[in-house]
CSV table of C-alpha atoms in Angstrom, one decimal:
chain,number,residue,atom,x,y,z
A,332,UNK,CA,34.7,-18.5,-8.6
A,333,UNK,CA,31.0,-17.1,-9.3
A,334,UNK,CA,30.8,-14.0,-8.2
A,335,UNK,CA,26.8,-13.5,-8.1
A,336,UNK,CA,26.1,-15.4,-4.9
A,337,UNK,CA,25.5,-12.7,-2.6
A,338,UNK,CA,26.2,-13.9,1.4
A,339,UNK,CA,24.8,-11.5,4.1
A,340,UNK,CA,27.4,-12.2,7.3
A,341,UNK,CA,25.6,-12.0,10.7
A,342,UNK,CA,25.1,-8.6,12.5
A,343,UNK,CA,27.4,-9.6,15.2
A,344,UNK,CA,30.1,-10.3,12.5
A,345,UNK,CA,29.4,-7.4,10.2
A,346,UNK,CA,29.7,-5.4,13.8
A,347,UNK,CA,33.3,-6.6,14.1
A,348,UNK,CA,34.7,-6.0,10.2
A,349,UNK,CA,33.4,-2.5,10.6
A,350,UNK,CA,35.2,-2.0,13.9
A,351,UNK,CA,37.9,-2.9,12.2
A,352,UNK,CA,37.8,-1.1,9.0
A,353,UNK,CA,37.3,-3.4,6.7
A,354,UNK,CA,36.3,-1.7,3.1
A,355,UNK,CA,37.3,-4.0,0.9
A,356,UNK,CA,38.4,-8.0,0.0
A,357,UNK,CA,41.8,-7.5,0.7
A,358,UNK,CA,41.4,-5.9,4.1
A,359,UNK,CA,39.5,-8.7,5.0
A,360,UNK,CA,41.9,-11.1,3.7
A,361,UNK,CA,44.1,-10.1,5.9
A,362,UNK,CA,42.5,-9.5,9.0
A,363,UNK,CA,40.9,-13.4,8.7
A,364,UNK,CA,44.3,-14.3,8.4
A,365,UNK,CA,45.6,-12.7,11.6
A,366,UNK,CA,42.3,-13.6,13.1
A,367,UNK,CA,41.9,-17.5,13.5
A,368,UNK,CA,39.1,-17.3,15.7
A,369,UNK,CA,36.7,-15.0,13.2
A,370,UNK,CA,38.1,-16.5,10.2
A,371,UNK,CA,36.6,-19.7,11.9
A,372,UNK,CA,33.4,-18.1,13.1
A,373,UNK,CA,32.9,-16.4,9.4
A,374,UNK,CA,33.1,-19.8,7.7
A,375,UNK,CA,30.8,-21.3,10.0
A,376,UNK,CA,28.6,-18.3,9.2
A,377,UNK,CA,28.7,-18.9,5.6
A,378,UNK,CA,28.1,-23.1,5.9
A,379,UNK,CA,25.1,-22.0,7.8
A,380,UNK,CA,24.0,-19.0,5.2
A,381,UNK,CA,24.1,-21.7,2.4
A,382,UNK,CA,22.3,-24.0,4.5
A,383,UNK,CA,19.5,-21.6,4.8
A,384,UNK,CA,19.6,-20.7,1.2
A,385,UNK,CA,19.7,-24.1,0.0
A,386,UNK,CA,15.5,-24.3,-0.7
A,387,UNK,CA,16.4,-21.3,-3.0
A,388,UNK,CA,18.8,-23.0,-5.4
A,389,UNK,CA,16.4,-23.2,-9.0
A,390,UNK,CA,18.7,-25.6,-11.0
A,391,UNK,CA,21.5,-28.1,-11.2
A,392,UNK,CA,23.7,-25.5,-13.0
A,393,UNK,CA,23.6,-23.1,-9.9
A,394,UNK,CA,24.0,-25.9,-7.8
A,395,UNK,CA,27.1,-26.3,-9.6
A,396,UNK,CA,28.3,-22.7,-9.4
A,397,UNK,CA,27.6,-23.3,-5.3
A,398,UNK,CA,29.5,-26.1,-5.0
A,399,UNK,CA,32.3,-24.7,-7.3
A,400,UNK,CA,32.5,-21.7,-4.4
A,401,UNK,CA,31.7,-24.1,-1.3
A,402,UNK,CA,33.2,-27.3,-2.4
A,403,UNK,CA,31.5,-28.3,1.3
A,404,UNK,CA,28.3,-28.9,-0.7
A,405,UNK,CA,29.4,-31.9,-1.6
A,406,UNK,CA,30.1,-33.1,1.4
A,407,UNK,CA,27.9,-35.8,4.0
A,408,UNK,CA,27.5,-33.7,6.7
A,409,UNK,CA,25.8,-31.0,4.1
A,410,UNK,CA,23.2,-33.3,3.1
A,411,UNK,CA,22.8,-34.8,6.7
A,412,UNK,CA,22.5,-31.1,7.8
A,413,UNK,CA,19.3,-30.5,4.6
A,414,UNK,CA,17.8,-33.3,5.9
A,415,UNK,CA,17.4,-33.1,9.2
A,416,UNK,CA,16.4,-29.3,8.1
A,417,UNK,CA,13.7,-31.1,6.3
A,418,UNK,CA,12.7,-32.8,9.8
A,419,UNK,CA,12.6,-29.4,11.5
A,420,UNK,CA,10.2,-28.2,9.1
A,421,UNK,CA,7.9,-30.8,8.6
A,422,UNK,CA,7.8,-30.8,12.7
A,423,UNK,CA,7.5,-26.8,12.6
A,424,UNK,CA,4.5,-27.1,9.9
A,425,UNK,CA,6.3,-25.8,7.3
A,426,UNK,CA,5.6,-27.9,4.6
A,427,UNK,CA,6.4,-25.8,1.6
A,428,UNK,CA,10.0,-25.5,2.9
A,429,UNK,CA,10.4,-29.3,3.6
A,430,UNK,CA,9.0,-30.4,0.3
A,431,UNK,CA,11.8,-27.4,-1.5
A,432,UNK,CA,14.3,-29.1,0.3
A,433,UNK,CA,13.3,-32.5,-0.2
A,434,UNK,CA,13.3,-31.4,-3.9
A,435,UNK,CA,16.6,-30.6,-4.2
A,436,UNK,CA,18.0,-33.9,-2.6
A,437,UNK,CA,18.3,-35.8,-6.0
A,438,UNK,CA,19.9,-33.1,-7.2
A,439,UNK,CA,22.1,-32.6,-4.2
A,440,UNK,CA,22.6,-36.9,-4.2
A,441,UNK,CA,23.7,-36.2,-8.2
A,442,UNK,CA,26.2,-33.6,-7.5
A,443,UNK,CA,27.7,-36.3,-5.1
A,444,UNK,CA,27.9,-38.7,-7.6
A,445,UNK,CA,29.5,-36.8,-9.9
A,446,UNK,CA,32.0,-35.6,-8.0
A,447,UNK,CA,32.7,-39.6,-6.1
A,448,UNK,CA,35.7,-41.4,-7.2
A,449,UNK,CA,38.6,-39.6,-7.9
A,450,UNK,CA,39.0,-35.6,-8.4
A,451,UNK,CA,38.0,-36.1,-12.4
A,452,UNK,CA,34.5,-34.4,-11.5
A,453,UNK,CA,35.7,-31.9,-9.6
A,454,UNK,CA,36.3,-28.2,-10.9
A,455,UNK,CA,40.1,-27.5,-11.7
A,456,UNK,CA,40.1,-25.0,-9.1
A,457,UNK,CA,39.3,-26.8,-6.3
A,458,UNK,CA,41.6,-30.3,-7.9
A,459,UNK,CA,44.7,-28.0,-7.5
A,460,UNK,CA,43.6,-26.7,-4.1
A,461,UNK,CA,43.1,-30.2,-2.8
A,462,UNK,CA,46.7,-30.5,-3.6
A,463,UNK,CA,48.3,-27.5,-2.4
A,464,UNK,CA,46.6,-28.7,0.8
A,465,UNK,CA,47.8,-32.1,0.2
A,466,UNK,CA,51.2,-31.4,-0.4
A,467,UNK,CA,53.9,-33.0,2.3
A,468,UNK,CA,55.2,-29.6,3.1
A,469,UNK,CA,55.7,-25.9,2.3
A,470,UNK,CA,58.5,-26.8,-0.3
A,471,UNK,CA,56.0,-29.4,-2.3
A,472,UNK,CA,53.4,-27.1,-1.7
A,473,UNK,CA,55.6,-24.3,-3.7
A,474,UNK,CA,55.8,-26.5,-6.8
A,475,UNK,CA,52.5,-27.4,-6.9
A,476,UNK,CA,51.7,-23.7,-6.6
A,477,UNK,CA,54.3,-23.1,-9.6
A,478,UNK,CA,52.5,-26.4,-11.5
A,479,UNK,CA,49.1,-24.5,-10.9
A,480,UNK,CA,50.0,-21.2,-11.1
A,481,UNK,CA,47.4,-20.5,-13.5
A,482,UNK,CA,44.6,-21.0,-11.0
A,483,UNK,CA,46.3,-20.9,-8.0
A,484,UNK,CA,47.4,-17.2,-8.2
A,485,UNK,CA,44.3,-15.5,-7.8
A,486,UNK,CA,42.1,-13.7,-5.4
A,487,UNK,CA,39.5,-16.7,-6.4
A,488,UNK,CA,42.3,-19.3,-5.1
A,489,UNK,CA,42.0,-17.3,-1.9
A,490,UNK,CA,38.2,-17.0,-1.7
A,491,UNK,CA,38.0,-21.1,-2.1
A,492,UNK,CA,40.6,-21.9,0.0
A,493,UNK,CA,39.3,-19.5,2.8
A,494,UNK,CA,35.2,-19.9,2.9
A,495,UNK,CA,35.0,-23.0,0.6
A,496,UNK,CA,36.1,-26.0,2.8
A,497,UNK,CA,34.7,-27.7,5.8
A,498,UNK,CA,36.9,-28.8,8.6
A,499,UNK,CA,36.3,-31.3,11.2
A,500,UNK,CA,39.3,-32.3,12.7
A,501,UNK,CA,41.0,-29.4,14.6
A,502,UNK,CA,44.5,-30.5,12.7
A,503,UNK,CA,43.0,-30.5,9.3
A,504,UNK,CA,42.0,-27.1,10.3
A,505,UNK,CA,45.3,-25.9,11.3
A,506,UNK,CA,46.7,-27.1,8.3
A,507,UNK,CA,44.7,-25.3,5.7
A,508,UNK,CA,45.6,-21.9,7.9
A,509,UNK,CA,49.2,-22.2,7.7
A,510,UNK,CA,48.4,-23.4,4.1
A,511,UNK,CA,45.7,-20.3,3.4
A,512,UNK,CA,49.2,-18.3,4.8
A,513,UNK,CA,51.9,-19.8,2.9
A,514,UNK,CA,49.0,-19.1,-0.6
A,515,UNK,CA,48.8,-15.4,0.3
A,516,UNK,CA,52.7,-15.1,0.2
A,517,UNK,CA,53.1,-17.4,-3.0
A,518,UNK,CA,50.7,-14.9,-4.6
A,519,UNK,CA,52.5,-11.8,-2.8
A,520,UNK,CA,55.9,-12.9,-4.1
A,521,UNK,CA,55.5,-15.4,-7.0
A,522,UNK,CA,58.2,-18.4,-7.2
A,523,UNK,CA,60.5,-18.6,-10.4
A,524,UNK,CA,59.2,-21.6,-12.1
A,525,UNK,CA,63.0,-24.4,-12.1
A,526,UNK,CA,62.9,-24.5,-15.6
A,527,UNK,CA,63.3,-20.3,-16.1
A,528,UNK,CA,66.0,-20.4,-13.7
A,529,UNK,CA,69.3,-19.1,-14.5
A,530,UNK,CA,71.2,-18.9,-16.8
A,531,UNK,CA,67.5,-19.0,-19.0
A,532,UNK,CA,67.3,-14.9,-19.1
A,533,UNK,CA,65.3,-15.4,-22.7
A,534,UNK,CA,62.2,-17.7,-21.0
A,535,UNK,CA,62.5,-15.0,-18.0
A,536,UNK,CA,62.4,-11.9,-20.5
A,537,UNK,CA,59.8,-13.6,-22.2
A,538,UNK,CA,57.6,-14.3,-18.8
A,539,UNK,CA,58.4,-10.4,-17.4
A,540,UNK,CA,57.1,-8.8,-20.7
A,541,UNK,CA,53.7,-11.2,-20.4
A,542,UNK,CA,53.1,-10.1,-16.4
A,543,UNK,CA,54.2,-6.3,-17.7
A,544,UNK,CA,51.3,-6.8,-20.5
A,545,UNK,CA,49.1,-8.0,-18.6
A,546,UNK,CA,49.6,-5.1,-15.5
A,547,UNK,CA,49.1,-2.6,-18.5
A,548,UNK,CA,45.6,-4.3,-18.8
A,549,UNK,CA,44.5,-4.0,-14.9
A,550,UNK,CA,45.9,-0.9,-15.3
A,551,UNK,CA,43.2,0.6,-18.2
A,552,UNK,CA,40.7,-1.5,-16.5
A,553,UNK,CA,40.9,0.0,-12.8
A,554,UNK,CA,40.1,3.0,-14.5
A,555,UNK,CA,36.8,1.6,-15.9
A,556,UNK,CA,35.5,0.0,-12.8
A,557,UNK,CA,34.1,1.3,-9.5
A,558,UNK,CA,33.3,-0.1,-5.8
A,559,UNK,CA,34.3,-3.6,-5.1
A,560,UNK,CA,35.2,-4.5,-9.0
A,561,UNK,CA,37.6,-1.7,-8.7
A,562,UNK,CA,39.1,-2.9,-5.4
A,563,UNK,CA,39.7,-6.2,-6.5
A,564,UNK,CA,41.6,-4.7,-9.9
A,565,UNK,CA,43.8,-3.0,-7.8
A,566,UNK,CA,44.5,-5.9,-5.5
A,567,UNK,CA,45.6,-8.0,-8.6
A,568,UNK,CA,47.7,-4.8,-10.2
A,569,UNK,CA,49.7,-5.3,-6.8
A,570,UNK,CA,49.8,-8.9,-7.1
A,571,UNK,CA,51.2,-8.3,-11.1
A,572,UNK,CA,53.6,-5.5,-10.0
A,573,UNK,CA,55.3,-7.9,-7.0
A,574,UNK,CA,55.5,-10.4,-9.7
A,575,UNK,CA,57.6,-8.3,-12.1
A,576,UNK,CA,59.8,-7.1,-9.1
A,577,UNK,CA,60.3,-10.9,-8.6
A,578,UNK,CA,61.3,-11.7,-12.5
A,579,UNK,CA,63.6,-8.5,-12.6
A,580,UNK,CA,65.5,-9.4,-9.7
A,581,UNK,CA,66.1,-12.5,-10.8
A,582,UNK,CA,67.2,-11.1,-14.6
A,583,UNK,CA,69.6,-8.5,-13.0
A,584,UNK,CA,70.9,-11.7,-10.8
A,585,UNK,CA,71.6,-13.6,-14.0
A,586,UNK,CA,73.5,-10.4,-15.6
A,587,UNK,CA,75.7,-9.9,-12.8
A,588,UNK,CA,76.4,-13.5,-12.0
């Protein structure tokens, strides 16, 4: 997910995450998912920050990069929502800011188009979101997080499947929270993919010394980074480490089986 989109929360809602300590992604992670009611109130917050941005988009390429992090871009009620922005303005006098908006429509219509049909056009992200989401229930959820695992276990995963979607229908809306949930604990304790289950010690061997590799990496790199960059390191060394705890439990069950 682009990570150069800056969003600016509302007062009343940057009020809250400080009364609540929030310093970094992670803490907020977690308090959206104990809090339905904010979570809901920050991703209306965002929907309408993106809204008000919109005018400022300069090309289809960061339209793209939008859409990739809101996939609600894409959506009718976004473009219903520009234009009757371009109505308010036009009543309010402001032409410069209807004729930006109006601007951007094609482009807007385009992104539409290219994204109509099937899930071909869509980034691969947001494909294997749509069918974690999709999935009949937490156990086909599980192997599509294990088919996916490459994208799915990662604090962009989170990000997309937190702000990115737009839900009408309150049941749609509970469903992607208890989703959003059972996503935070995949990534928290990764599944053993069925085909490195026991008695396959060599394919789990072989998957323990890539996580430990790669947890050497965050490692030397949390010591090269600073401020959020640095929080989000650490929040994917934890992820790594739980991992490894995961894949050595399930070597020393194979030994002693």
């Amino acid at each position: 997910m682009p990570t150069n989109i800056p969003i600016s929360l509302p007062p009343d809602l940057q009020q809250r995450l400080q009364e609540a300590g929030i310093e970094d992604q992670a803490g907020l992670d977690a308090l959206l998912a104990r809090d339905p009611d904010l979570r809901l109130a920050v991703q209306v917050a965002i929907q309408q920050w993106a809204l008000a941005h919109f005018a400022e988009i300069p090309d289809s390429a960061t339209l793209l990069a939008w859409a990739e992090r809101f996939p609600f871009l894409s959506e009718p009620g976004f473009t219903q929502a520009v234009e009757e922005q371009i109505g308010q303005a036009q009543a309010a006098g402001q032409a410069a800011l209807a004729q930006a908006l109006q601007e951007r429509l094609p482009a807007l219509a385009s992104l539409r188009a290219q994204l109509a049909g099937d899930d071909a056009g869509l980034p691969p992200l947001v494909t294997a979101l749509l069918a974690f989401l999709a999935a009949e229930d937490d156990e086909a959820a599980r192997r599509v997080y294990i088919q996916h695992d490459a994208l799915l276990h990662s604090e962009e995963a989170r990000h997309t499947l937190t702000y990115g979607f737009a839900w009408d229908d309150p049941a749609d809306w509970q469903r992607s929270q208890a989703r959003a949930r059972l996503l935070a604990e995949l990534q928290q304790h990764p599944p053993i993919p069925p085909q490195m289950q026991p008695p396959d010690i060599p394919a789990l061997r072989q998957e323990l010394s890539r996580r430990q590799h790669r947890l050497q990496q965050l490692e030397t790199e949390s010591l090269r980074t600073y401020g959020p960059a640095r929080a989000d390191c650490l929040l994917a060394i934890a992820e790594e480490q739980a991992a490894i705890a995961a894949l050595q439990r399930a070597i020393d069950d194979c030994q002693t089986a």
